[in-house]
Coordinates of C-alpha atoms and ligand atoms in Angstrom, one line a residue:
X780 CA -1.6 -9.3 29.6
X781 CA 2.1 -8.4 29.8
X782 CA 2.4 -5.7 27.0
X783 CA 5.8 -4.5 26.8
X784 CA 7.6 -2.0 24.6
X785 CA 10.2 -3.1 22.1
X786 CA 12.7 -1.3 23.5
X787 CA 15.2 -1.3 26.5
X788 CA 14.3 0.9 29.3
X789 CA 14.5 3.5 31.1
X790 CA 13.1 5.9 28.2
X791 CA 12.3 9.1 29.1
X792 CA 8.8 10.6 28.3
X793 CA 9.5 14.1 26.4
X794 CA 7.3 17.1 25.7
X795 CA 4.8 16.9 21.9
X796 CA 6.2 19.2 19.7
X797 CA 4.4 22.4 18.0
X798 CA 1.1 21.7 16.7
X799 CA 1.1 22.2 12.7
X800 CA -2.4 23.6 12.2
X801 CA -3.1 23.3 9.2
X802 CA -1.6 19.9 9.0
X803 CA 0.0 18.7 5.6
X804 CA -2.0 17.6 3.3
X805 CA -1.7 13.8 2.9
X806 CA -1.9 12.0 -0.5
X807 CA -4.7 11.9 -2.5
X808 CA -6.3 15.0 -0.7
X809 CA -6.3 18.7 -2.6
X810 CA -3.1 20.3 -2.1
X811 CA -1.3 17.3 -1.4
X812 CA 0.6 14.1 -3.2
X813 CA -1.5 12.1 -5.8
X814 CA -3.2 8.7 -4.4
X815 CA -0.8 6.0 -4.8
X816 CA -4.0 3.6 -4.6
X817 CA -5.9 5.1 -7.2
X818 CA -2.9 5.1 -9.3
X819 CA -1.9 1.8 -9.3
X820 CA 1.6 2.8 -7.2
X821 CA 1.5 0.3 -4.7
X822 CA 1.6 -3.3 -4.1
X823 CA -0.4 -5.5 -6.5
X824 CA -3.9 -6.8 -5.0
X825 CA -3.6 -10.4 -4.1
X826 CA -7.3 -10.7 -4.0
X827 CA -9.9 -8.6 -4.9
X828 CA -13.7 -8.1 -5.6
X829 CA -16.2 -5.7 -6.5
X830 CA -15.8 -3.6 -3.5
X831 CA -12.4 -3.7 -1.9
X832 CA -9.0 -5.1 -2.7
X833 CA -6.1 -6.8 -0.7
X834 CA -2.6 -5.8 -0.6
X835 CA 0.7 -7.1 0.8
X836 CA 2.6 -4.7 2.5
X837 CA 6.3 -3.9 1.7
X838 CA 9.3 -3.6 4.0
X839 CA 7.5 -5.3 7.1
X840 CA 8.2 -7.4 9.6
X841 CA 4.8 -10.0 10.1
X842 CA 4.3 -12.1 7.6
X843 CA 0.6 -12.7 6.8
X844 CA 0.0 -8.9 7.4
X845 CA -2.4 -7.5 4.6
X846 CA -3.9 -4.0 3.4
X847 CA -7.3 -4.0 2.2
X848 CA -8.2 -0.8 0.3
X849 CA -12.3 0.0 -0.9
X850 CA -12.1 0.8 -4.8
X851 CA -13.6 4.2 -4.8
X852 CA -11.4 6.9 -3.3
X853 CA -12.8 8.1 -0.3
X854 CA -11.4 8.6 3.6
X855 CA -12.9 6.8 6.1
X856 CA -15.5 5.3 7.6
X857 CA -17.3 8.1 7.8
X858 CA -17.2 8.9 3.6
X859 CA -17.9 5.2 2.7
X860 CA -21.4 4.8 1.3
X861 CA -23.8 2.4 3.7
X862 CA -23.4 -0.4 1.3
X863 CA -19.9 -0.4 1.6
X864 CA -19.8 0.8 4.7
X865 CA -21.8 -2.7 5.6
X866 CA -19.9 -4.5 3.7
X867 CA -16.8 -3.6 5.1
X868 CA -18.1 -5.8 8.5
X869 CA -18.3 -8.6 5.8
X870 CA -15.1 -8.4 4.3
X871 CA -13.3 -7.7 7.6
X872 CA -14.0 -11.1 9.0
X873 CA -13.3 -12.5 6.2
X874 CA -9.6 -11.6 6.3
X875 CA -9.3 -12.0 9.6
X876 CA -10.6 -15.9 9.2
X877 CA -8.2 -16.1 6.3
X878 CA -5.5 -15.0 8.5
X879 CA -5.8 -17.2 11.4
X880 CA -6.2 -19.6 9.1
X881 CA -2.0 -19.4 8.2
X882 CA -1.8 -20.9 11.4
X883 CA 0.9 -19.6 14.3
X884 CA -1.7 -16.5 14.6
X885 CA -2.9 -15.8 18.3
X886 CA -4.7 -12.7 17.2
X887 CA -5.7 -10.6 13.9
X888 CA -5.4 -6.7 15.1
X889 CA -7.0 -4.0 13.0
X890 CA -5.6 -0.7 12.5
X891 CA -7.0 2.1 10.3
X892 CA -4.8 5.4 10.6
X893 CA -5.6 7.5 7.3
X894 CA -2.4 10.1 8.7
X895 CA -0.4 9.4 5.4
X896 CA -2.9 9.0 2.7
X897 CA -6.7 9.8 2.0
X898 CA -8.1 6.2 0.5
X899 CA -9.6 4.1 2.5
X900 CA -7.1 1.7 3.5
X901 CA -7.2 -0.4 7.4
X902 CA -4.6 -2.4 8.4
X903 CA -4.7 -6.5 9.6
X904 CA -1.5 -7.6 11.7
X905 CA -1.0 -11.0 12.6
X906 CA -0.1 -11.3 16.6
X907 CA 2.2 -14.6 16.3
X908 CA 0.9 -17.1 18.9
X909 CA 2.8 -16.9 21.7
X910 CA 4.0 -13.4 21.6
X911 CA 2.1 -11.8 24.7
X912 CA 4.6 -9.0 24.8
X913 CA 3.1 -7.5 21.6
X914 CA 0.0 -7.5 22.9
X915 CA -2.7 -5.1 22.3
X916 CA -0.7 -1.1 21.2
X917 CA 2.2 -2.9 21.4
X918 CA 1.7 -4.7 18.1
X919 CA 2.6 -2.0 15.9
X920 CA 5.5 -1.1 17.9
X921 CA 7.3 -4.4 17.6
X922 CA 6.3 -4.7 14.0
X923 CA 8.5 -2.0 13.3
X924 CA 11.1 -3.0 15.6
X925 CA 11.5 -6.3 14.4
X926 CA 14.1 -7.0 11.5
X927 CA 12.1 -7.1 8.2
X928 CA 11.7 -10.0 6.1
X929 CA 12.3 -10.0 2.4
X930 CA 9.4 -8.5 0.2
X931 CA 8.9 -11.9 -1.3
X932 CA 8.0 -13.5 1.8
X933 CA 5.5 -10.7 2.7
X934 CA 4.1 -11.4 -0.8
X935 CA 4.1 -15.1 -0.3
X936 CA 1.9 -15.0 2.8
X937 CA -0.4 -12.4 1.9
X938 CA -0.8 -14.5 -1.3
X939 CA -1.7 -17.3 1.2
X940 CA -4.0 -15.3 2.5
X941 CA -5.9 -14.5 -0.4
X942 CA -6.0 -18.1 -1.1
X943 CA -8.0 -18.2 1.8
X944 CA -10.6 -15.8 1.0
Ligands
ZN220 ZN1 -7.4 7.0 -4.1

């Protein structure tokens, strides 16, 4: 594997700053910003079902990179009800067959961060085939590296996606 930053080197490592203890509250968490999810302020779900919907993301780079959000606000894995929490196995390969299906997909990497909002939410990026230097951390790195695409296009795959489901 020949990971590689998305960046010309040398950088220079440099100290973590303060620690902010508390932290900020995030969205949808007491004291903090309403949930954009549970208020209908993000991107419209391309597919959805009883459980969990699918999202396209805005201002990315990878096309065929999706959202999926549970319906019921709660954090993470931890907070989701067994059902769902099963479920989410389910639904998770689901997506990721949908999205190797595009085609041009080496590999379907799963992120779940929960730093800027408190609603369920994980993350699927497409590795495009070929691109080894985005391997593994790396990913998410070059995904914000790489010029955008327009909104549209995001929209269009992750409809393709859905289509898939
Ligand atoms: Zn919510």
């Amino acid at each position: 594997m020949t990971m590689t930053l998305p960046y010309l080197e040398p950088l220079s490592p440099r100290e973590p700053g303060e620690r902010q203890i508390p932290e900020p509250p995030r969205r949808g968490e007491p004291g903090g910003p309403p949930c954009r999810i549970c208020a209908g302020k993000t991107s419209a779900a391309v597919w959805s079902n009883d459980n969990w919907t699918l999202h396209p993301p805005v201002k990315g780079s990878l096309p065929g990179a999706v959202w999926l959000a549970s319906r019921v606000h709660v954090d993470s894995f931890s907070d989701l009800p067994d059902e769902l929490a099963a479920d989410f196995g389910r639904v998770a390969a689901r997506v990721e067959r949908a999205i190797l299906a595009l085609g041009d997909v080496a590999r379907v990497h799963l992120y779940r961060w929960g730093d800027g909002g408190a609603h369920f939410h994980v993350w699927f990026l497409p590795r495009p085939l070929g691109m080894v230097e985005a391997s593994g951390m790396m990913l998410p790195l070059w995904e914000d590296a790489l010029p955008n695409v327009p909104d549209e296009e995001l929209a269009k795959a992750a409809e393709r996606v859905a289509a898939k489901m």
